Amino acid sequence: MTPEQVEDEPFVVECYEGTPGPALWSDGTTSFSQWCFDQLGGERYLESERQANAFECDGATCRNPYTSGSYPDPAAIASDVEERSRADAEASGCATGGCLEAYRACRDGLVSGDGCAYWGF
């Protein structure tokens, strides 16, 4: 490589703070720089991102072992809502699969009218 070729290649002028990697280059562009990523602790940053999103669900609660954060397990919520829906429908005298589907459609506003009124939905 000649000295002229070396001078023509853009170089990092500034590493941007925040997410490791973005840099201002000598040609005025902004793009990723592996050097900036390494200098600003990019691997530690990626590991902390992985840990922040590492929830483990047990059927009732999802917990993050790194941050101690938690939230209700969506699978448990859906199951609970479905059981309550079935109980509500059956209390109205609706016990068949087709009737339960009609109940859900009326409850969710997908259908209305006489069919919903007949079952008291």
C-alpha positions as MATLAB code, in Angstrom:
seq = 'MTPEQVEDEPFVVECYEGTPGPALWSDGTTSFSQWCFDQLGGERYLESERQANAFECDGATCRNPYTSGSYPDPAAIASDVEERSRADAEASGCATGGCLEAYRACRDGLVSGDGCAYWGF';
ca = [
       0.000    0.000    0.000;
       1.359    3.402   -0.900;
       1.263    6.406    1.479;
      -1.386    8.029   -0.758;
      -3.661    4.991   -0.385;
      -3.286    5.067    3.395;
      -4.262    8.748    3.507;
      -7.349    8.082    1.348;
      -8.832    5.574    3.786;
     -11.146    7.136    6.384;
     -10.152    6.845   10.018;
     -12.035    7.201   13.294;
     -12.233   10.802   14.471;
     -14.550   10.212   17.437;
     -16.253    7.290   19.164;
     -19.816    8.202   20.097;
     -20.808    7.612   23.699;
     -23.771    5.374   24.499;
     -24.108    2.164   22.562;
     -20.542    1.005   21.807;
     -19.541    1.008   18.144;
     -20.879    4.079   16.311;
     -18.143    6.474   15.256;
     -17.562    9.651   13.315;
     -15.090    8.954   10.494;
     -12.657   11.368    8.848;
     -14.759   11.451    5.681;
     -17.743   12.805    7.665;
     -19.728    9.566    7.781;
     -21.078    7.876   10.863;
     -20.871    4.100   10.989;
     -19.791    1.162   13.109;
     -16.175    0.915   14.260;
     -14.933   -2.317   15.798;
     -12.204   -0.299   17.519;
     -14.790    1.976   19.192;
     -16.880   -1.067   20.095;
     -13.881   -2.648   21.829;
     -12.719    0.596   23.487;
     -16.139    1.318   25.003;
     -16.733   -2.190   26.388;
     -18.919   -3.587   23.658;
     -18.786   -7.183   24.872;
     -19.832   -6.130   28.412;
     -22.643   -4.077   26.883;
     -23.924   -7.053   24.853;
     -23.747   -9.321   27.905;
     -25.778   -6.848   29.979;
     -28.359   -6.700   27.168;
     -28.600  -10.503   27.144;
     -29.006  -10.576   30.913;
     -31.654   -7.852   30.892;
     -33.797  -10.001   28.607;
     -33.133  -13.405   30.198;
     -36.509  -14.196   31.746;
     -37.343  -17.751   32.784;
     -41.038  -18.639   33.091;
     -42.431  -21.346   35.370;
     -46.105  -21.286   34.374;
     -47.051  -18.627   36.928;
     -44.287  -16.007   36.897;
     -41.425  -15.028   34.599;
     -38.283  -14.025   36.521;
     -34.944  -12.579   35.506;
     -32.143  -14.200   37.557;
     -29.798  -11.276   36.847;
     -32.027   -8.294   37.609;
     -34.615   -9.862   39.976;
     -37.334   -8.427   37.734;
     -40.525  -10.411   37.232;
     -43.914  -10.325   35.532;
     -46.874  -12.718   35.320;
     -46.341  -15.581   32.879;
     -48.454  -14.759   29.783;
     -49.269  -18.458   29.347;
     -50.778  -18.569   32.834;
     -52.799  -15.409   32.222;
     -54.221  -16.776   28.955;
     -55.109  -20.050   30.655;
     -56.793  -18.240   33.564;
     -58.799  -16.003   31.213;
     -59.851  -19.032   29.158;
     -61.017  -20.905   32.280;
     -63.010  -17.886   33.484;
     -64.499  -17.474   30.000;
     -65.586  -21.114   29.950;
     -67.082  -20.817   33.450;
     -69.000  -17.657   32.461;
     -70.312  -19.306   29.296;
     -71.317  -22.501   31.088;
     -73.110  -20.449   33.750;
     -75.262  -19.100   30.904;
     -76.179  -22.672   29.891;
     -73.575  -22.909   27.154;
     -71.643  -26.163   27.279;
     -70.955  -27.284   23.699;
     -67.854  -26.353   21.718;
     -69.874  -24.384   19.157;
     -71.685  -22.494   21.860;
     -68.405  -21.635   23.587;
     -67.062  -20.298   20.279;
     -70.218  -18.192   19.875;
     -69.787  -16.946   23.449;
     -66.207  -15.848   22.737;
     -67.237  -14.146   19.491;
     -70.023  -12.237   21.269;
     -67.786  -11.378   24.230;
     -65.034  -10.063   21.938;
     -67.480   -8.041   19.822;
     -66.887  -10.066   16.661;
     -70.612  -10.807   16.335;
     -73.752   -9.361   17.885;
     -77.489   -9.563   17.561;
     -80.048  -12.286   18.153;
     -77.516  -15.107   18.476;
     -75.749  -13.349   21.308;
     -79.048  -12.271   22.897;
     -80.401  -15.860   22.767;
     -77.564  -17.053   25.030;
     -77.654  -13.921   27.164;
     -74.306  -12.647   25.938;
];
